[in-house]
């Protein structure tokens, strides 16, 4: 009687999808530098959380002292001299996420459907455990038979903490930031 041969294992095809690392394996990455590949995977993961409407998980990506800023003028220096489209510290980010989770949020009835594209990721400056990452983004928002398009440049200040990456600050420079914009509810 002839023995059966085991089928040969198929070679593994590399993928560009973000890979979520289990908690026990994340600790081993603590010593790794914040290189371009890790930062890009992190930004893609953030975009996916936002597109999927996982706002609580998105909020968990921010440090306790983080801020999120969308200037209202091109090349705006700081959020204190001029009114901004959005300027949230961690407390206001938590309020924003609670509102988005509420079934009574009129501005999201029906809920927006979004699709984000993140590209041209580069590291602007880096240190041992932190870096500033610049990227281009395109966000399409569809709601009530209407589609809106947002595009611009995002600057993330990323820090390593507890074996993972967290957002210390996020600045979103919209291409059309100085134009009249209807209510912005969904984060970029």
mmCIF file with all atom_site columns, C-alpha atoms in Angstrom:
data_model
loop_
_atom_site.group_PDB
_atom_site.id
_atom_site.type_symbol
_atom_site.label_atom_id
_atom_site.label_alt_id
_atom_site.label_comp_id
_atom_site.label_asym_id
_atom_site.label_entity_id
_atom_site.label_seq_id
_atom_site.pdbx_PDB_ins_code
_atom_site.Cartn_x
_atom_site.Cartn_y
_atom_site.Cartn_z
_atom_site.occupancy
_atom_site.B_iso_or_equiv
_atom_site.pdbx_formal_charge
_atom_site.auth_seq_id
_atom_site.auth_comp_id
_atom_site.auth_asym_id
_atom_site.auth_atom_id
_atom_site.pdbx_PDB_model_num
ATOM 1   C CA . UNK A 1 1   ? 0.000   0.000  0.000  1.00 0.00 ? 1   UNK A CA 1
ATOM 2   C CA . UNK A 1 2   ? 1.456   3.346  -1.048 1.00 0.00 ? 2   UNK A CA 1
ATOM 3   C CA . UNK A 1 3   ? 1.742   6.189  1.429  1.00 0.00 ? 3   UNK A CA 1
ATOM 4   C CA . UNK A 1 4   ? -0.006  9.437  0.679  1.00 0.00 ? 4   UNK A CA 1
ATOM 5   C CA . UNK A 1 5   ? 2.193   12.447 0.290  1.00 0.00 ? 5   UNK A CA 1
ATOM 6   C CA . UNK A 1 6   ? 1.351   15.614 2.112  1.00 0.00 ? 6   UNK A CA 1
ATOM 7   C CA . UNK A 1 7   ? 0.477   18.463 -0.228 1.00 0.00 ? 7   UNK A CA 1
ATOM 8   C CA . UNK A 1 8   ? 3.210   21.057 -0.521 1.00 0.00 ? 8   UNK A CA 1
ATOM 9   C CA . UNK A 1 9   ? 2.586   24.229 1.401  1.00 0.00 ? 9   UNK A CA 1
ATOM 10  C CA . UNK A 1 10  ? 1.846   27.204 -0.787 1.00 0.00 ? 10  UNK A CA 1
ATOM 11  C CA . UNK A 1 11  ? 4.404   29.991 -0.563 1.00 0.00 ? 11  UNK A CA 1
ATOM 12  C CA . UNK A 1 12  ? 3.227   32.886 1.525  1.00 0.00 ? 12  UNK A CA 1
ATOM 13  C CA . UNK A 1 13  ? 2.369   35.974 -0.504 1.00 0.00 ? 13  UNK A CA 1
ATOM 14  C CA . UNK A 1 14  ? 3.344   39.247 1.208  1.00 0.00 ? 14  UNK A CA 1
ATOM 15  C CA . UNK A 1 15  ? 0.457   41.613 1.849  1.00 0.00 ? 15  UNK A CA 1
ATOM 16  C CA . UNK A 1 16  ? 0.313   45.378 2.373  1.00 0.00 ? 16  UNK A CA 1
ATOM 17  C CA . UNK A 1 17  ? -2.745  45.165 4.620  1.00 0.00 ? 17  UNK A CA 1
ATOM 18  C CA . UNK A 1 18  ? -2.191  46.360 8.170  1.00 0.00 ? 18  UNK A CA 1
ATOM 19  C CA . UNK A 1 19  ? -1.453  43.473 10.462 1.00 0.00 ? 19  UNK A CA 1
ATOM 20  C CA . UNK A 1 20  ? -2.856  43.765 13.949 1.00 0.00 ? 20  UNK A CA 1
ATOM 21  C CA . UNK A 1 21  ? -0.402  42.414 16.476 1.00 0.00 ? 21  UNK A CA 1
ATOM 22  C CA . UNK A 1 22  ? -1.702  40.522 19.483 1.00 0.00 ? 22  UNK A CA 1
ATOM 23  C CA . UNK A 1 23  ? -1.029  42.130 22.871 1.00 0.00 ? 23  UNK A CA 1
ATOM 24  C CA . UNK A 1 24  ? 1.525   39.503 23.922 1.00 0.00 ? 24  UNK A CA 1
ATOM 25  C CA . UNK A 1 25  ? 3.511   40.023 20.716 1.00 0.00 ? 25  UNK A CA 1
ATOM 26  C CA . UNK A 1 26  ? 3.194   43.812 20.817 1.00 0.00 ? 26  UNK A CA 1
ATOM 27  C CA . UNK A 1 27  ? 5.492   44.028 23.812 1.00 0.00 ? 27  UNK A CA 1
ATOM 28  C CA . UNK A 1 28  ? 8.373   42.655 21.772 1.00 0.00 ? 28  UNK A CA 1
ATOM 29  C CA . UNK A 1 29  ? 8.076   45.606 19.396 1.00 0.00 ? 29  UNK A CA 1
ATOM 30  C CA . UNK A 1 30  ? 8.724   48.152 22.129 1.00 0.00 ? 30  UNK A CA 1
ATOM 31  C CA . UNK A 1 31  ? 12.396  48.399 21.247 1.00 0.00 ? 31  UNK A CA 1
ATOM 32  C CA . UNK A 1 32  ? 11.760  48.828 17.525 1.00 0.00 ? 32  UNK A CA 1
ATOM 33  C CA . UNK A 1 33  ? 12.211  52.264 16.027 1.00 0.00 ? 33  UNK A CA 1
ATOM 34  C CA . UNK A 1 34  ? 9.296   54.078 14.462 1.00 0.00 ? 34  UNK A CA 1
ATOM 35  C CA . UNK A 1 35  ? 10.270  53.427 10.868 1.00 0.00 ? 35  UNK A CA 1
ATOM 36  C CA . UNK A 1 36  ? 8.299   54.353 7.770  1.00 0.00 ? 36  UNK A CA 1
ATOM 37  C CA . UNK A 1 37  ? 6.708   50.920 7.339  1.00 0.00 ? 37  UNK A CA 1
ATOM 38  C CA . UNK A 1 38  ? 5.393   50.815 10.942 1.00 0.00 ? 38  UNK A CA 1
ATOM 39  C CA . UNK A 1 39  ? 4.085   54.377 10.726 1.00 0.00 ? 39  UNK A CA 1
ATOM 40  C CA . UNK A 1 40  ? 2.336   53.719 7.424  1.00 0.00 ? 40  UNK A CA 1
ATOM 41  C CA . UNK A 1 41  ? 0.679   50.559 8.805  1.00 0.00 ? 41  UNK A CA 1
ATOM 42  C CA . UNK A 1 42  ? -0.481  52.582 11.802 1.00 0.00 ? 42  UNK A CA 1
ATOM 43  C CA . UNK A 1 43  ? -2.024  55.324 9.619  1.00 0.00 ? 43  UNK A CA 1
ATOM 44  C CA . UNK A 1 44  ? -3.804  52.721 7.483  1.00 0.00 ? 44  UNK A CA 1
ATOM 45  C CA . UNK A 1 45  ? -5.129  51.082 10.656 1.00 0.00 ? 45  UNK A CA 1
ATOM 46  C CA . UNK A 1 46  ? -6.410  54.461 11.889 1.00 0.00 ? 46  UNK A CA 1
ATOM 47  C CA . UNK A 1 47  ? -8.171  55.101 8.556  1.00 0.00 ? 47  UNK A CA 1
ATOM 48  C CA . UNK A 1 48  ? -9.789  51.683 8.681  1.00 0.00 ? 48  UNK A CA 1
ATOM 49  C CA . UNK A 1 49  ? -11.101 52.256 12.213 1.00 0.00 ? 49  UNK A CA 1
ATOM 50  C CA . UNK A 1 50  ? -12.662 55.549 11.098 1.00 0.00 ? 50  UNK A CA 1
ATOM 51  C CA . UNK A 1 51  ? -14.190 54.066 7.925  1.00 0.00 ? 51  UNK A CA 1
ATOM 52  C CA . UNK A 1 52  ? -15.634 51.162 9.927  1.00 0.00 ? 52  UNK A CA 1
ATOM 53  C CA . UNK A 1 53  ? -17.111 53.573 12.492 1.00 0.00 ? 53  UNK A CA 1
ATOM 54  C CA . UNK A 1 54  ? -15.037 52.155 15.366 1.00 0.00 ? 54  UNK A CA 1
ATOM 55  C CA . UNK A 1 55  ? -14.704 55.538 17.025 1.00 0.00 ? 55  UNK A CA 1
ATOM 56  C CA . UNK A 1 56  ? -14.012 54.166 20.531 1.00 0.00 ? 56  UNK A CA 1
ATOM 57  C CA . UNK A 1 57  ? -11.077 52.162 19.151 1.00 0.00 ? 57  UNK A CA 1
ATOM 58  C CA . UNK A 1 58  ? -9.938  55.268 17.246 1.00 0.00 ? 58  UNK A CA 1
ATOM 59  C CA . UNK A 1 59  ? -10.060 57.315 20.456 1.00 0.00 ? 59  UNK A CA 1
ATOM 60  C CA . UNK A 1 60  ? -7.928  54.665 22.182 1.00 0.00 ? 60  UNK A CA 1
ATOM 61  C CA . UNK A 1 61  ? -5.133  55.491 19.708 1.00 0.00 ? 61  UNK A CA 1
ATOM 62  C CA . UNK A 1 62  ? -4.644  58.925 21.347 1.00 0.00 ? 62  UNK A CA 1
ATOM 63  C CA . UNK A 1 63  ? -2.475  59.708 24.363 1.00 0.00 ? 63  UNK A CA 1
ATOM 64  C CA . UNK A 1 64  ? -4.179  61.215 27.458 1.00 0.00 ? 64  UNK A CA 1
ATOM 65  C CA . UNK A 1 65  ? -2.781  64.684 26.601 1.00 0.00 ? 65  UNK A CA 1
ATOM 66  C CA . UNK A 1 66  ? -3.374  64.480 22.838 1.00 0.00 ? 66  UNK A CA 1
ATOM 67  C CA . UNK A 1 67  ? -4.946  67.144 20.652 1.00 0.00 ? 67  UNK A CA 1
ATOM 68  C CA . UNK A 1 68  ? -6.646  67.064 17.233 1.00 0.00 ? 68  UNK A CA 1
ATOM 69  C CA . UNK A 1 69  ? -6.613  70.220 15.096 1.00 0.00 ? 69  UNK A CA 1
ATOM 70  C CA . UNK A 1 70  ? -8.134  71.223 11.759 1.00 0.00 ? 70  UNK A CA 1
ATOM 71  C CA . UNK A 1 71  ? -7.072  74.836 10.960 1.00 0.00 ? 71  UNK A CA 1
ATOM 72  C CA . UNK A 1 72  ? -9.442  77.208 9.172  1.00 0.00 ? 72  UNK A CA 1
ATOM 73  C CA . UNK A 1 73  ? -6.695  79.064 7.295  1.00 0.00 ? 73  UNK A CA 1
ATOM 74  C CA . UNK A 1 74  ? -3.868  77.814 5.091  1.00 0.00 ? 74  UNK A CA 1
ATOM 75  C CA . UNK A 1 75  ? -0.518  77.937 6.934  1.00 0.00 ? 75  UNK A CA 1
ATOM 76  C CA . UNK A 1 76  ? -2.208  78.800 10.233 1.00 0.00 ? 76  UNK A CA 1
ATOM 77  C CA . UNK A 1 77  ? 0.505   78.895 12.922 1.00 0.00 ? 77  UNK A CA 1
ATOM 78  C CA . UNK A 1 78  ? -1.497  77.937 15.986 1.00 0.00 ? 78  UNK A CA 1
ATOM 79  C CA . UNK A 1 79  ? -5.069  77.257 17.052 1.00 0.00 ? 79  UNK A CA 1
ATOM 80  C CA . UNK A 1 80  ? -5.251  80.182 19.488 1.00 0.00 ? 80  UNK A CA 1
ATOM 81  C CA . UNK A 1 81  ? -4.953  83.243 17.212 1.00 0.00 ? 81  UNK A CA 1
ATOM 82  C CA . UNK A 1 82  ? -7.769  82.332 14.824 1.00 0.00 ? 82  UNK A CA 1
ATOM 83  C CA . UNK A 1 83  ? -10.874 80.215 15.088 1.00 0.00 ? 83  UNK A CA 1
ATOM 84  C CA . UNK A 1 84  ? -10.298 76.652 13.866 1.00 0.00 ? 84  UNK A CA 1
ATOM 85  C CA . UNK A 1 85  ? -12.631 74.217 12.148 1.00 0.00 ? 85  UNK A CA 1
ATOM 86  C CA . UNK A 1 86  ? -11.814 71.713 14.911 1.00 0.00 ? 86  UNK A CA 1
ATOM 87  C CA . UNK A 1 87  ? -9.525  72.021 17.905 1.00 0.00 ? 87  UNK A CA 1
ATOM 88  C CA . UNK A 1 88  ? -10.106 69.230 20.410 1.00 0.00 ? 88  UNK A CA 1
ATOM 89  C CA . UNK A 1 89  ? -8.059  68.179 23.393 1.00 0.00 ? 89  UNK A CA 1
ATOM 90  C CA . UNK A 1 90  ? -8.543  64.654 24.726 1.00 0.00 ? 90  UNK A CA 1
ATOM 91  C CA . UNK A 1 91  ? -11.645 65.623 26.726 1.00 0.00 ? 91  UNK A CA 1
ATOM 92  C CA . UNK A 1 92  ? -13.338 67.142 23.674 1.00 0.00 ? 92  UNK A CA 1
ATOM 93  C CA . UNK A 1 93  ? -12.326 64.132 21.560 1.00 0.00 ? 93  UNK A CA 1
ATOM 94  C CA . UNK A 1 94  ? -14.108 61.921 24.090 1.00 0.00 ? 94  UNK A CA 1
ATOM 95  C CA . UNK A 1 95  ? -17.207 64.137 23.813 1.00 0.00 ? 95  UNK A CA 1
ATOM 96  C CA . UNK A 1 96  ? -17.042 63.961 20.004 1.00 0.00 ? 96  UNK A CA 1
ATOM 97  C CA . UNK A 1 97  ? -16.868 60.153 20.111 1.00 0.00 ? 97  UNK A CA 1
ATOM 98  C CA . UNK A 1 98  ? -19.782 59.947 22.608 1.00 0.00 ? 98  UNK A CA 1
ATOM 99  C CA . UNK A 1 99  ? -21.891 62.093 20.268 1.00 0.00 ? 99  UNK A CA 1
ATOM 100 C CA . UNK A 1 100 ? -20.998 59.914 17.285 1.00 0.00 ? 100 UNK A CA 1
ATOM 101 C CA . UNK A 1 101 ? -22.035 56.818 19.276 1.00 0.00 ? 101 UNK A CA 1
ATOM 102 C CA . UNK A 1 102 ? -25.384 58.307 20.264 1.00 0.00 ? 102 UNK A CA 1
ATOM 103 C CA . UNK A 1 103 ? -28.437 57.141 18.311 1.00 0.00 ? 103 UNK A CA 1
ATOM 104 C CA . UNK A 1 104 ? -29.889 60.661 18.719 1.00 0.00 ? 104 UNK A CA 1
ATOM 105 C CA . UNK A 1 105 ? -27.236 62.554 16.756 1.00 0.00 ? 105 UNK A CA 1
ATOM 106 C CA . UNK A 1 106 ? -29.363 64.314 14.168 1.00 0.00 ? 106 UNK A CA 1
ATOM 107 C CA . UNK A 1 107 ? -26.401 65.347 12.023 1.00 0.00 ? 107 UNK A CA 1
ATOM 108 C CA . UNK A 1 108 ? -25.690 61.638 11.467 1.00 0.00 ? 108 UNK A CA 1
ATOM 109 C CA . UNK A 1 109 ? -29.192 60.457 10.660 1.00 0.00 ? 109 UNK A CA 1
ATOM 110 C CA . UNK A 1 110 ? -28.663 58.497 8.465  1.00 0.00 ? 110 UNK A CA 1
ATOM 111 C CA . UNK A 1 111 ? -25.045 57.685 9.305  1.00 0.00 ? 111 UNK A CA 1
ATOM 112 C CA . UNK A 1 112 ? -22.302 58.852 6.963  1.00 0.00 ? 112 UNK A CA 1
ATOM 113 C CA . UNK A 1 113 ? -20.452 56.239 4.976  1.00 0.00 ? 113 UNK A CA 1
ATOM 114 C CA . UNK A 1 114 ? -16.826 57.119 4.400  1.00 0.00 ? 114 UNK A CA 1
ATOM 115 C CA . UNK A 1 115 ? -13.845 55.895 2.475  1.00 0.00 ? 115 UNK A CA 1
ATOM 116 C CA . UNK A 1 116 ? -10.329 57.140 3.163  1.00 0.00 ? 116 UNK A CA 1
ATOM 117 C CA . UNK A 1 117 ? -7.176  56.880 1.114  1.00 0.00 ? 117 UNK A CA 1
ATOM 118 C CA . UNK A 1 118 ? -3.839  57.537 2.815  1.00 0.00 ? 118 UNK A CA 1
ATOM 119 C CA . UNK A 1 119 ? -0.724  58.000 0.679  1.00 0.00 ? 119 UNK A CA 1
ATOM 120 C CA . UNK A 1 120 ? 2.645   59.739 0.340  1.00 0.00 ? 120 UNK A CA 1
ATOM 121 C CA . UNK A 1 121 ? 3.603   58.865 3.904  1.00 0.00 ? 121 UNK A CA 1
ATOM 122 C CA . UNK A 1 122 ? 6.930   60.317 5.038  1.00 0.00 ? 122 UNK A CA 1
ATOM 123 C CA . UNK A 1 123 ? 8.690   60.872 8.334  1.00 0.00 ? 123 UNK A CA 1
ATOM 124 C CA . UNK A 1 124 ? 9.412   64.563 8.896  1.00 0.00 ? 124 UNK A CA 1
ATOM 125 C CA . UNK A 1 125 ? 11.465  64.222 12.067 1.00 0.00 ? 125 UNK A CA 1
ATOM 126 C CA . UNK A 1 126 ? 12.123  61.409 14.482 1.00 0.00 ? 126 UNK A CA 1
ATOM 127 C CA . UNK A 1 127 ? 13.693  60.605 17.802 1.00 0.00 ? 127 UNK A CA 1
ATOM 128 C CA . UNK A 1 128 ? 14.140  57.436 19.808 1.00 0.00 ? 128 UNK A CA 1
ATOM 129 C CA . UNK A 1 129 ? 10.511  56.898 20.680 1.00 0.00 ? 129 UNK A CA 1
ATOM 130 C CA . UNK A 1 130 ? 8.591   59.565 18.712 1.00 0.00 ? 130 UNK A CA 1
ATOM 131 C CA . UNK A 1 131 ? 8.290   60.981 15.218 1.00 0.00 ? 131 UNK A CA 1
ATOM 132 C CA . UNK A 1 132 ? 6.226   63.367 13.113 1.00 0.00 ? 132 UNK A CA 1
ATOM 133 C CA . UNK A 1 133 ? 4.626   61.678 10.125 1.00 0.00 ? 133 UNK A CA 1
ATOM 134 C CA . UNK A 1 134 ? 3.295   63.583 7.133  1.00 0.00 ? 134 UNK A CA 1
ATOM 135 C CA . UNK A 1 135 ? 0.743   62.021 4.781  1.00 0.00 ? 135 UNK A CA 1
ATOM 136 C CA . UNK A 1 136 ? -1.742  62.973 2.101  1.00 0.00 ? 136 UNK A CA 1
ATOM 137 C CA . UNK A 1 137 ? -5.335  61.857 2.470  1.00 0.00 ? 137 UNK A CA 1
ATOM 138 C CA . UNK A 1 138 ? -8.582  61.760 0.570  1.00 0.00 ? 138 UNK A CA 1
ATOM 139 C CA . UNK A 1 139 ? -11.873 61.193 2.392  1.00 0.00 ? 139 UNK A CA 1
ATOM 140 C CA . UNK A 1 140 ? -15.178 60.636 0.654  1.00 0.00 ? 140 UNK A CA 1
ATOM 141 C CA . UNK A 1 141 ? -18.285 61.056 2.786  1.00 0.00 ? 141 UNK A CA 1
ATOM 142 C CA . UNK A 1 142 ? -21.679 59.878 1.520  1.00 0.00 ? 142 UNK A CA 1
ATOM 143 C CA . UNK A 1 143 ? -24.886 60.792 3.317  1.00 0.00 ? 143 UNK A CA 1
ATOM 144 C CA . UNK A 1 144 ? -28.445 61.661 2.289  1.00 0.00 ? 144 UNK A CA 1
ATOM 145 C CA . UNK A 1 145 ? -27.872 61.168 -1.428 1.00 0.00 ? 145 UNK A CA 1
ATOM 146 C CA . UNK A 1 146 ? -24.952 63.564 -1.340 1.00 0.00 ? 146 UNK A CA 1
ATOM 147 C CA . UNK A 1 147 ? -21.237 62.959 -1.600 1.00 0.00 ? 147 UNK A CA 1
ATOM 148 C CA . UNK A 1 148 ? -18.558 65.251 -0.187 1.00 0.00 ? 148 UNK A CA 1
ATOM 149 C CA . UNK A 1 149 ? -14.867 65.100 -0.892 1.00 0.00 ? 149 UNK A CA 1
ATOM 150 C CA . UNK A 1 150 ? -12.173 66.208 1.548  1.00 0.00 ? 150 UNK A CA 1
ATOM 151 C CA . UNK A 1 151 ? -8.466  66.197 0.773  1.00 0.00 ? 151 UNK A CA 1
ATOM 152 C CA . UNK A 1 152 ? -5.359  67.513 2.423  1.00 0.00 ? 152 UNK A CA 1
ATOM 153 C CA . UNK A 1 153 ? -2.234  66.838 4.409  1.00 0.00 ? 153 UNK A CA 1
ATOM 154 C CA . UNK A 1 154 ? -2.165  65.234 7.852  1.00 0.00 ? 154 UNK A CA 1
ATOM 155 C CA . UNK A 1 155 ? 0.619   65.570 10.398 1.00 0.00 ? 155 UNK A CA 1
ATOM 156 C CA . UNK A 1 156 ? 0.645   62.934 13.138 1.00 0.00 ? 156 UNK A CA 1
ATOM 157 C CA . UNK A 1 157 ? 2.968   63.125 16.127 1.00 0.00 ? 157 UNK A CA 1
ATOM 158 C CA . UNK A 1 158 ? 3.376   59.445 16.966 1.00 0.00 ? 158 UNK A CA 1
ATOM 159 C CA . UNK A 1 159 ? 4.889   58.113 20.179 1.00 0.00 ? 159 UNK A CA 1
ATOM 160 C CA . UNK A 1 160 ? 5.717   54.625 21.355 1.00 0.00 ? 160 UNK A CA 1
ATOM 161 C CA . UNK A 1 161 ? 3.954   53.537 24.533 1.00 0.00 ? 161 UNK A CA 1
ATOM 162 C CA . UNK A 1 162 ? 3.401   50.118 26.092 1.00 0.00 ? 162 UNK A CA 1
ATOM 163 C CA . UNK A 1 163 ? 4.802   48.368 23.029 1.00 0.00 ? 163 UNK A CA 1
ATOM 164 C CA . UNK A 1 164 ? 2.465   50.136 20.612 1.00 0.00 ? 164 UNK A CA 1
ATOM 165 C CA . UNK A 1 165 ? 2.063   53.428 18.828 1.00 0.00 ? 165 UNK A CA 1
ATOM 166 C CA . UNK A 1 166 ? -0.150  56.277 20.037 1.00 0.00 ? 166 UNK A CA 1
ATOM 167 C CA . UNK A 1 167 ? -1.084  59.672 18.590 1.00 0.00 ? 167 UNK A CA 1
ATOM 168 C CA . UNK A 1 168 ? 0.183   62.619 20.645 1.00 0.00 ? 168 UNK A CA 1
ATOM 169 C CA . UNK A 1 169 ? -1.225  65.145 18.168 1.00 0.00 ? 169 UNK A CA 1
ATOM 170 C CA . UNK A 1 170 ? -2.922  65.205 14.790 1.00 0.00 ? 170 UNK A CA 1
ATOM 171 C CA . UNK A 1 171 ? -3.122  68.246 12.524 1.00 0.00 ? 171 UNK A CA 1
ATOM 172 C CA . UNK A 1 172 ? -5.261  68.066 9.377  1.00 0.00 ? 172 UNK A CA 1
ATOM 173 C CA . UNK A 1 173 ? -4.669  70.759 6.736  1.00 0.00 ? 173 UNK A CA 1
ATOM 174 C CA . UNK A 1 174 ? -7.650  70.660 4.391  1.00 0.00 ? 174 UNK A CA 1
ATOM 175 C CA . UNK A 1 175 ? -7.033  71.895 0.849  1.00 0.00 ? 175 UNK A CA 1
ATOM 176 C CA . UNK A 1 176 ? -10.188 74.026 1.027  1.00 0.00 ? 176 UNK A CA 1
ATOM 177 C CA . UNK A 1 177 ? -10.043 74.935 4.738  1.00 0.00 ? 177 UNK A CA 1
ATOM 178 C CA . UNK A 1 178 ? -10.877 78.610 4.085  1.00 0.00 ? 178 UNK A CA 1
ATOM 179 C CA . UNK A 1 179 ? -14.033 77.871 2.048  1.00 0.00 ? 179 UNK A CA 1
ATOM 180 C CA . UNK A 1 180 ? -17.522 77.674 3.580  1.00 0.00 ? 180 UNK A CA 1
ATOM 181 C CA . UNK A 1 181 ? -18.012 74.082 4.754  1.00 0.00 ? 181 UNK A CA 1
ATOM 182 C CA . UNK A 1 182 ? -21.204 72.465 5.969  1.00 0.00 ? 182 UNK A CA 1
ATOM 183 C CA . UNK A 1 183 ? -21.027 70.872 9.396  1.00 0.00 ? 183 UNK A CA 1
ATOM 184 C CA . UNK A 1 184 ? -18.074 68.543 9.822  1.00 0.00 ? 184 UNK A CA 1
ATOM 185 C CA . UNK A 1 185 ? -19.038 65.698 12.114 1.00 0.00 ? 185 UNK A CA 1
ATOM 186 C CA . UNK A 1 186 ? -16.965 62.698 11.076 1.00 0.00 ? 186 UNK A CA 1
ATOM 187 C CA . UNK A 1 187 ? -13.252 63.007 11.947 1.00 0.00 ? 187 UNK A CA 1
ATOM 188 C CA . UNK A 1 188 ? -10.632 63.009 9.208  1.00 0.00 ? 188 UNK A CA 1
#
